Amino acid sequence: MSRLGDNVMPSVKRIYKEDDVGDIIKDKLERRGIGQVKCRINLANSRFTEIWCERYSCTPPLTQPEIDLLIKNESQLYAVEIKYFTPTRGNKRFNYSYYKGIDQAIAYLRFGFDHVALWHIFNDNVPRDQFRDWGWRAWNFLRELRLPIDFTYFILNEESNSISVILTNSPKDMTLLPDLEEGPPVLAWRYPNPYKNVEEGKKIRCIIETLLDDLK
């Protein structure tokens, strides 16, 4: 048994990053059996351009940005942009923009997915008033502009890895649903992607489906 003063390394609390949060979400969704789930898809590191040049005579499109979460359920393809909000070191509050990730989510539309979502994940040390205000503003902004992007915000407890969904019915609603793995489904896709019907979107999606089994 070690004694105080022995050469024992103290335990260091792990600092979660967005990649860690993406892995947690992937694991929970897979356990729900919602379909094939993949994280951090970078088409630039795949055979995308090679296949494009074989099939089409036009210049290959840019394969940006990296896709945080890709879900295949039967014939449907979904993409989710994940943003993780943590308090600034030494401060309970954070200085992220409430609109963080909207640009990447809009860019996902070009890939021809059936639906695209933006998920804001808040560390549970974030003050509830700021968490609610940031989440509500992002949701309301997307809805007022009628952008075809689904939006949900969550609280992550890093000790238990539980991710609780927040209802977005009103700016005062702080109702916490059960953990993402156990509670009611949150993948209620409401806003179809119009770009999936555009010729470029159809071509990009077709190649993604071809590459899907090889994508990490």
PDB file of C-alpha atoms in Angstrom:
ATOM      1  CA  MET A   1       0.000   0.000   0.000  1.00  0.00           C
ATOM      2  CA  SER A   2       1.451   3.378  -0.931  1.00  0.00           C
ATOM      3  CA  ARG A   3       1.990   6.079   1.695  1.00  0.00           C
ATOM      4  CA  LEU A   4       1.783   9.839   1.387  1.00  0.00           C
ATOM      5  CA  GLY A   5       5.127  10.978   0.029  1.00  0.00           C
ATOM      6  CA  ASP A   6       5.799   7.830  -2.012  1.00  0.00           C
ATOM      7  CA  ASN A   7       6.543   8.279  -5.706  1.00  0.00           C
ATOM      8  CA  VAL A   8       2.926   8.020  -6.779  1.00  0.00           C
ATOM      9  CA  MET A   9       1.674  10.155  -9.631  1.00  0.00           C
ATOM     10  CA  PRO A  10      -1.408  12.171  -8.630  1.00  0.00           C
ATOM     11  CA  SER A  11      -4.536  11.567 -10.675  1.00  0.00           C
ATOM     12  CA  VAL A  12      -5.174  14.300 -13.201  1.00  0.00           C
ATOM     13  CA  LYS A  13      -8.681  15.061 -14.343  1.00  0.00           C
ATOM     14  CA  ARG A  14      -9.009  14.628 -18.079  1.00  0.00           C
ATOM     15  CA  ILE A  15      -9.978  17.704 -20.065  1.00  0.00           C
ATOM     16  CA  TYR A  16     -12.621  16.818 -22.638  1.00  0.00           C
ATOM     17  CA  LYS A  17     -12.371  18.089 -26.182  1.00  0.00           C
ATOM     18  CA  GLU A  18     -14.931  18.033 -28.986  1.00  0.00           C
ATOM     19  CA  ASP A  19     -13.473  14.802 -30.367  1.00  0.00           C
ATOM     20  CA  ASP A  20     -14.044  13.136 -26.978  1.00  0.00           C
ATOM     21  CA  VAL A  21     -17.630  14.376 -26.903  1.00  0.00           C
ATOM     22  CA  GLY A  22     -18.176  13.084 -30.445  1.00  0.00           C
ATOM     23  CA  ASP A  23     -16.935   9.633 -29.414  1.00  0.00           C
ATOM     24  CA  ILE A  24     -19.292   9.586 -26.415  1.00  0.00           C
ATOM     25  CA  ILE A  25     -22.258  10.530 -28.587  1.00  0.00           C
ATOM     26  CA  LYS A  26     -21.329   7.947 -31.221  1.00  0.00           C
ATOM     27  CA  ASP A  27     -21.180   5.227 -28.571  1.00  0.00           C
ATOM     28  CA  LYS A  28     -24.557   6.184 -27.122  1.00  0.00           C
ATOM     29  CA  LEU A  29     -26.259   6.334 -30.521  1.00  0.00           C
ATOM     30  CA  GLU A  30     -24.815   2.967 -31.536  1.00  0.00           C
ATOM     31  CA  ARG A  31     -26.145   1.395 -28.350  1.00  0.00           C
ATOM     32  CA  ARG A  32     -29.571   2.726 -29.264  1.00  0.00           C
ATOM     33  CA  GLY A  33     -29.287   0.852 -32.555  1.00  0.00           C
ATOM     34  CA  ILE A  34     -30.203   3.824 -34.732  1.00  0.00           C
ATOM     35  CA  GLY A  35     -28.000   2.720 -37.621  1.00  0.00           C
ATOM     36  CA  GLN A  36     -24.417   3.084 -38.790  1.00  0.00           C
ATOM     37  CA  VAL A  37     -22.589   5.916 -36.999  1.00  0.00           C
ATOM     38  CA  LYS A  38     -19.199   7.363 -37.964  1.00  0.00           C
ATOM     39  CA  CYS A  39     -17.120  10.196 -36.451  1.00  0.00           C
ATOM     40  CA  ARG A  40     -14.818  12.802 -37.971  1.00  0.00           C
ATOM     41  CA  ILE A  41     -15.204  12.032 -41.662  1.00  0.00           C
ATOM     42  CA  ASN A  42     -12.599  13.867 -43.735  1.00  0.00           C
ATOM     43  CA  LEU A  43     -13.412  13.342 -47.401  1.00  0.00           C
ATOM     44  CA  ALA A  44     -10.100  14.933 -48.387  1.00  0.00           C
ATOM     45  CA  ASN A  45      -8.345  11.873 -46.951  1.00  0.00           C
ATOM     46  CA  SER A  46     -10.517   9.446 -48.892  1.00  0.00           C
ATOM     47  CA  ARG A  47     -10.827   8.367 -52.546  1.00  0.00           C
ATOM     48  CA  PHE A  48     -13.495  11.015 -53.096  1.00  0.00           C
ATOM     49  CA  THR A  49     -11.585  13.082 -55.690  1.00  0.00           C
ATOM     50  CA  GLU A  50     -10.391   9.974 -57.522  1.00  0.00           C
ATOM     51  CA  ILE A  51     -13.931   8.603 -57.832  1.00  0.00           C
ATOM     52  CA  TRP A  52     -15.304  12.005 -58.848  1.00  0.00           C
ATOM     53  CA  CYS A  53     -12.791  12.277 -61.694  1.00  0.00           C
ATOM     54  CA  GLU A  54     -13.641   8.756 -62.869  1.00  0.00           C
ATOM     55  CA  ARG A  55     -17.380   9.467 -62.972  1.00  0.00           C
ATOM     56  CA  TYR A  56     -17.712  13.102 -63.953  1.00  0.00           C
ATOM     57  CA  SER A  57     -15.951  15.417 -66.375  1.00  0.00           C
ATOM     58  CA  CYS A  58     -16.261  18.567 -64.226  1.00  0.00           C
ATOM     59  CA  THR A  59     -13.810  19.844 -61.598  1.00  0.00           C
ATOM     60  CA  PRO A  60     -14.124  18.041 -58.229  1.00  0.00           C
ATOM     61  CA  PRO A  61     -15.782  20.112 -55.484  1.00  0.00           C
ATOM     62  CA  LEU A  62     -13.973  21.136 -52.316  1.00  0.00           C
ATOM     63  CA  THR A  63     -14.427  18.451 -49.683  1.00  0.00           C
ATOM     64  CA  GLN A  64     -14.713  20.813 -46.720  1.00  0.00           C
ATOM     65  CA  PRO A  65     -15.521  20.758 -43.873  1.00  0.00           C
ATOM     66  CA  GLU A  66     -14.792  17.569 -41.933  1.00  0.00           C
ATOM     67  CA  ILE A  67     -18.037  15.879 -40.889  1.00  0.00           C
ATOM     68  CA  ASP A  68     -18.259  15.480 -37.100  1.00  0.00           C
ATOM     69  CA  LEU A  69     -20.943  12.785 -37.072  1.00  0.00           C
ATOM     70  CA  LEU A  70     -22.419  10.833 -39.982  1.00  0.00           C
ATOM     71  CA  ILE A  71     -25.434   8.563 -39.486  1.00  0.00           C
ATOM     72  CA  LYS A  72     -26.820   6.073 -42.004  1.00  0.00           C
ATOM     73  CA  ASN A  73     -30.246   4.642 -41.274  1.00  0.00           C
ATOM     74  CA  GLU A  74     -31.581   2.454 -44.077  1.00  0.00           C
ATOM     75  CA  SER A  75     -31.652   4.775 -47.118  1.00  0.00           C
ATOM     76  CA  GLN A  76     -31.266   7.968 -45.102  1.00  0.00           C
ATOM     77  CA  LEU A  77     -28.013   9.893 -44.556  1.00  0.00           C
ATOM     78  CA  TYR A  78     -27.711  12.426 -41.733  1.00  0.00           C
ATOM     79  CA  ALA A  79     -24.866  14.704 -40.623  1.00  0.00           C
ATOM     80  CA  VAL A  80     -24.360  16.413 -37.264  1.00  0.00           C
ATOM     81  CA  GLU A  81     -22.002  19.286 -36.432  1.00  0.00           C
ATOM     82  CA  ILE A  82     -20.943  19.136 -32.758  1.00  0.00           C
ATOM     83  CA  LYS A  83     -19.764  22.089 -30.680  1.00  0.00           C
ATOM     84  CA  TYR A  84     -18.685  21.728 -27.051  1.00  0.00           C
ATOM     85  CA  PHE A  85     -18.930  24.676 -24.651  1.00  0.00           C
ATOM     86  CA  THR A  86     -16.806  24.624 -21.505  1.00  0.00           C
ATOM     87  CA  PRO A  87     -16.164  27.343 -18.908  1.00  0.00           C
ATOM     88  CA  THR A  88     -13.056  29.460 -19.338  1.00  0.00           C
ATOM     89  CA  ARG A  89     -10.259  28.350 -17.021  1.00  0.00           C
ATOM     90  CA  GLY A  90     -10.655  30.082 -13.662  1.00  0.00           C
ATOM     91  CA  ASN A  91     -14.096  31.310 -14.624  1.00  0.00           C
ATOM     92  CA  LYS A  92     -17.498  29.680 -14.525  1.00  0.00           C
ATOM     93  CA  ARG A  93     -18.660  31.440 -17.668  1.00  0.00           C
ATOM     94  CA  PHE A  94     -17.453  31.020 -21.257  1.00  0.00           C
ATOM     95  CA  ASN A  95     -16.841  33.401 -24.135  1.00  0.00           C
ATOM     96  CA  TYR A  96     -17.971  31.309 -27.107  1.00  0.00           C
ATOM     97  CA  SER A  97     -20.331  32.770 -29.697  1.00  0.00           C
ATOM     98  CA  TYR A  98     -23.933  31.540 -29.508  1.00  0.00           C
ATOM     99  CA  TYR A  99     -23.854  30.980 -33.293  1.00  0.00           C
ATOM    100  CA  LYS A 100     -20.814  28.707 -33.179  1.00  0.00           C
ATOM    101  CA  GLY A 101     -20.993  25.901 -35.734  1.00  0.00           C
ATOM    102  CA  ILE A 102     -23.778  27.319 -37.879  1.00  0.00           C
ATOM    103  CA  ASP A 103     -21.361  27.943 -40.751  1.00  0.00           C
ATOM    104  CA  GLN A 104     -20.132  24.337 -40.744  1.00  0.00           C
ATOM    105  CA  ALA A 105     -23.686  22.999 -40.549  1.00  0.00           C
ATOM    106  CA  ILE A 106     -24.685  25.101 -43.562  1.00  0.00           C
ATOM    107  CA  ALA A 107     -21.682  23.718 -45.486  1.00  0.00           C
ATOM    108  CA  TYR A 108     -22.862  20.153 -44.701  1.00  0.00           C
ATOM    109  CA  LEU A 109     -26.001  20.831 -46.752  1.00  0.00           C
ATOM    110  CA  ARG A 110     -23.867  20.842 -49.899  1.00  0.00           C
ATOM    111  CA  PHE A 111     -22.985  17.169 -49.389  1.00  0.00           C
ATOM    112  CA  GLY A 112     -26.547  16.154 -50.212  1.00  0.00           C
ATOM    113  CA  PHE A 113     -27.492  14.639 -46.849  1.00  0.00           C
ATOM    114  CA  ASP A 114     -31.193  14.092 -46.184  1.00  0.00           C
ATOM    115  CA  HIS A 115     -30.949  16.168 -43.008  1.00  0.00           C
ATOM    116  CA  VAL A 116     -28.291  18.205 -41.206  1.00  0.00           C
ATOM    117  CA  ALA A 117     -28.200  19.074 -37.513  1.00  0.00           C
ATOM    118  CA  LEU A 118     -26.177  21.299 -35.208  1.00  0.00           C
ATOM    119  CA  TRP A 119     -25.752  20.087 -31.623  1.00  0.00           C
ATOM    120  CA  HIS A 120     -24.444  22.379 -28.888  1.00  0.00           C
ATOM    121  CA  ILE A 121     -23.114  20.412 -25.925  1.00  0.00           C
ATOM    122  CA  PHE A 122     -22.590  22.369 -22.686  1.00  0.00           C
ATOM    123  CA  ASN A 123     -20.365  21.240 -19.840  1.00  0.00           C
ATOM    124  CA  ASP A 124     -22.519  20.962 -16.713  1.00  0.00           C
ATOM    125  CA  ASN A 125     -20.273  23.502 -14.949  1.00  0.00           C
ATOM    126  CA  VAL A 126     -21.612  26.189 -17.268  1.00  0.00           C
ATOM    127  CA  PRO A 127     -24.071  28.438 -15.379  1.00  0.00           C
ATOM    128  CA  ARG A 128     -27.625  27.478 -16.236  1.00  0.00           C
ATOM    129  CA  ASP A 129     -28.644  31.029 -17.158  1.00  0.00           C
ATOM    130  CA  GLN A 130     -25.857  31.339 -19.738  1.00  0.00           C
ATOM    131  CA  PHE A 131     -26.407  27.824 -21.018  1.00  0.00           C
ATOM    132  CA  ARG A 132     -30.121  28.447 -21.495  1.00  0.00           C
ATOM    133  CA  ASP A 133     -29.575  31.865 -23.080  1.00  0.00           C
ATOM    134  CA  TRP A 134     -26.963  30.638 -25.585  1.00  0.00           C
ATOM    135  CA  GLY A 135     -28.956  27.552 -26.564  1.00  0.00           C
ATOM    136  CA  TRP A 136     -32.207  29.438 -26.971  1.00  0.00           C
ATOM    137  CA  ARG A 137     -30.620  32.205 -29.045  1.00  0.00           C
ATOM    138  CA  ALA A 138     -29.065  29.716 -31.467  1.00  0.00           C
ATOM    139  CA  TRP A 139     -32.324  27.773 -31.809  1.00  0.00           C
ATOM    140  CA  ASN A 140     -34.383  30.925 -32.318  1.00  0.00           C
ATOM    141  CA  PHE A 141     -31.886  32.369 -34.837  1.00  0.00           C
ATOM    142  CA  LEU A 142     -32.032  29.242 -37.002  1.00  0.00           C
ATOM    143  CA  ARG A 143     -35.814  29.092 -36.847  1.00  0.00           C
ATOM    144  CA  GLU A 144     -36.341  32.783 -37.630  1.00  0.00           C
ATOM    145  CA  LEU A 145     -34.095  32.475 -40.701  1.00  0.00           C
ATOM    146  CA  ARG A 146     -35.849  29.235 -41.651  1.00  0.00           C
ATOM    147  CA  LEU A 147     -32.547  27.516 -42.262  1.00  0.00           C
ATOM    148  CA  PRO A 148     -33.001  23.783 -42.990  1.00  0.00           C
ATOM    149  CA  ILE A 149     -30.890  22.759 -39.987  1.00  0.00           C
ATOM    150  CA  ASP A 150     -32.135  20.838 -36.965  1.00  0.00           C
ATOM    151  CA  PHE A 151     -30.817  22.141 -33.643  1.00  0.00           C
ATOM    152  CA  THR A 152     -30.625  20.588 -30.180  1.00  0.00           C
ATOM    153  CA  TYR A 153     -28.659  21.494 -27.083  1.00  0.00           C
ATOM    154  CA  PHE A 154     -27.490  19.252 -24.268  1.00  0.00           C
ATOM    155  CA  ILE A 155     -25.707  19.171 -20.915  1.00  0.00           C
ATOM    156  CA  LEU A 156     -22.738  16.813 -20.522  1.00  0.00           C
ATOM    157  CA  ASN A 157     -21.615  15.557 -17.124  1.00  0.00           C
ATOM    158  CA  GLU A 158     -17.968  14.576 -17.595  1.00  0.00           C
ATOM    159  CA  GLU A 159     -17.938  12.473 -14.420  1.00  0.00           C
ATOM    160  CA  SER A 160     -20.676  10.109 -15.617  1.00  0.00           C
ATOM    161  CA  ASN A 161     -20.561  10.839 -19.381  1.00  0.00           C
ATOM    162  CA  SER A 162     -24.306  11.401 -19.254  1.00  0.00           C
ATOM    163  CA  ILE A 163     -25.721  13.714 -21.915  1.00  0.00           C
ATOM    164  CA  SER A 164     -29.116  15.191 -21.129  1.00  0.00           C
ATOM    165  CA  VAL A 165     -31.247  16.793 -23.793  1.00  0.00           C
ATOM    166  CA  ILE A 166     -32.916  20.156 -23.205  1.00  0.00           C
ATOM    167  CA  LEU A 167     -36.325  20.970 -24.610  1.00  0.00           C
ATOM    168  CA  THR A 168     -36.253  24.046 -26.828  1.00  0.00           C
ATOM    169  CA  ASN A 169     -39.885  25.067 -26.560  1.00  0.00           C
ATOM    170  CA  SER A 170     -39.290  28.399 -24.837  1.00  0.00           C
ATOM    171  CA  PRO A 171     -36.395  30.502 -23.490  1.00  0.00           C
ATOM    172  CA  LYS A 172     -37.509  29.745 -19.917  1.00  0.00           C
ATOM    173  CA  ASP A 173     -37.850  25.989 -20.320  1.00  0.00           C
ATOM    174  CA  MET A 174     -35.115  24.120 -18.459  1.00  0.00           C
ATOM    175  CA  THR A 175     -36.681  20.674 -18.743  1.00  0.00           C
ATOM    176  CA  LEU A 176     -33.975  17.994 -18.785  1.00  0.00           C
ATOM    177  CA  LEU A 177     -34.837  14.768 -20.592  1.00  0.00           C
ATOM    178  CA  PRO A 178     -33.101  11.491 -19.678  1.00  0.00           C
ATOM    179  CA  ASP A 179     -29.679  10.550 -20.969  1.00  0.00           C
ATOM    180  CA  LEU A 180     -29.242  10.447 -24.756  1.00  0.00           C
ATOM    181  CA  GLU A 181     -28.737   6.685 -24.528  1.00  0.00           C
ATOM    182  CA  GLU A 182     -31.872   5.991 -22.488  1.00  0.00           C
ATOM    183  CA  GLY A 183     -34.390   8.766 -23.081  1.00  0.00           C
ATOM    184  CA  PRO A 184     -36.818   9.355 -25.929  1.00  0.00           C
ATOM    185  CA  PRO A 185     -35.261   9.685 -29.394  1.00  0.00           C
ATOM    186  CA  VAL A 186     -33.840  13.152 -30.115  1.00  0.00           C
ATOM    187  CA  LEU A 187     -33.273  12.521 -33.803  1.00  0.00           C
ATOM    188  CA  ALA A 188     -36.599  13.990 -34.871  1.00  0.00           C
ATOM    189  CA  TRP A 189     -35.484  15.304 -38.235  1.00  0.00           C
ATOM    190  CA  ARG A 190     -37.839  18.139 -39.182  1.00  0.00           C
ATOM    191  CA  TYR A 191     -36.010  20.183 -41.816  1.00  0.00           C
ATOM    192  CA  PRO A 192     -35.195  18.386 -45.102  1.00  0.00           C
ATOM    193  CA  ASN A 193     -32.107  19.475 -46.990  1.00  0.00           C
ATOM    194  CA  PRO A 194     -33.137  21.145 -50.283  1.00  0.00           C
ATOM    195  CA  TYR A 195     -29.609  20.824 -51.684  1.00  0.00           C
ATOM    196  CA  LYS A 196     -29.954  17.041 -51.877  1.00  0.00           C
ATOM    197  CA  ASN A 197     -32.054  17.683 -55.011  1.00  0.00           C
ATOM    198  CA  VAL A 198     -29.388  19.848 -56.657  1.00  0.00           C
ATOM    199  CA  GLU A 199     -27.192  18.002 -59.175  1.00  0.00           C
ATOM    200  CA  GLU A 200     -23.957  18.653 -57.265  1.00  0.00           C
ATOM    201  CA  GLY A 201     -25.537  17.494 -54.015  1.00  0.00           C
ATOM    202  CA  LYS A 202     -26.735  14.290 -55.668  1.00  0.00           C
ATOM    203  CA  LYS A 203     -23.252  13.526 -57.029  1.00  0.00           C
ATOM    204  CA  ILE A 204     -21.446  14.218 -53.738  1.00  0.00           C
ATOM    205  CA  ARG A 205     -23.925  12.123 -51.776  1.00  0.00           C
ATOM    206  CA  CYS A 206     -23.594   9.258 -54.254  1.00  0.00           C
ATOM    207  CA  ILE A 207     -19.823   9.134 -53.739  1.00  0.00           C
ATOM    208  CA  ILE A 208     -20.190   9.344 -49.945  1.00  0.00           C
ATOM    209  CA  GLU A 209     -22.504   6.316 -50.080  1.00  0.00           C
ATOM    210  CA  THR A 210     -19.927   4.487 -52.214  1.00  0.00           C
ATOM    211  CA  LEU A 211     -17.177   5.252 -49.711  1.00  0.00           C
ATOM    212  CA  LEU A 212     -19.221   4.767 -46.555  1.00  0.00           C
ATOM    213  CA  ASP A 213     -17.871   1.375 -45.495  1.00  0.00           C
ATOM    214  CA  ASP A 214     -14.280   2.590 -45.940  1.00  0.00           C
ATOM    215  CA  LEU A 215     -14.728   5.857 -44.059  1.00  0.00           C
ATOM    216  CA  LYS A 216     -13.393   5.824 -40.493  1.00  0.00           C
TER     217      LYS A 216
END
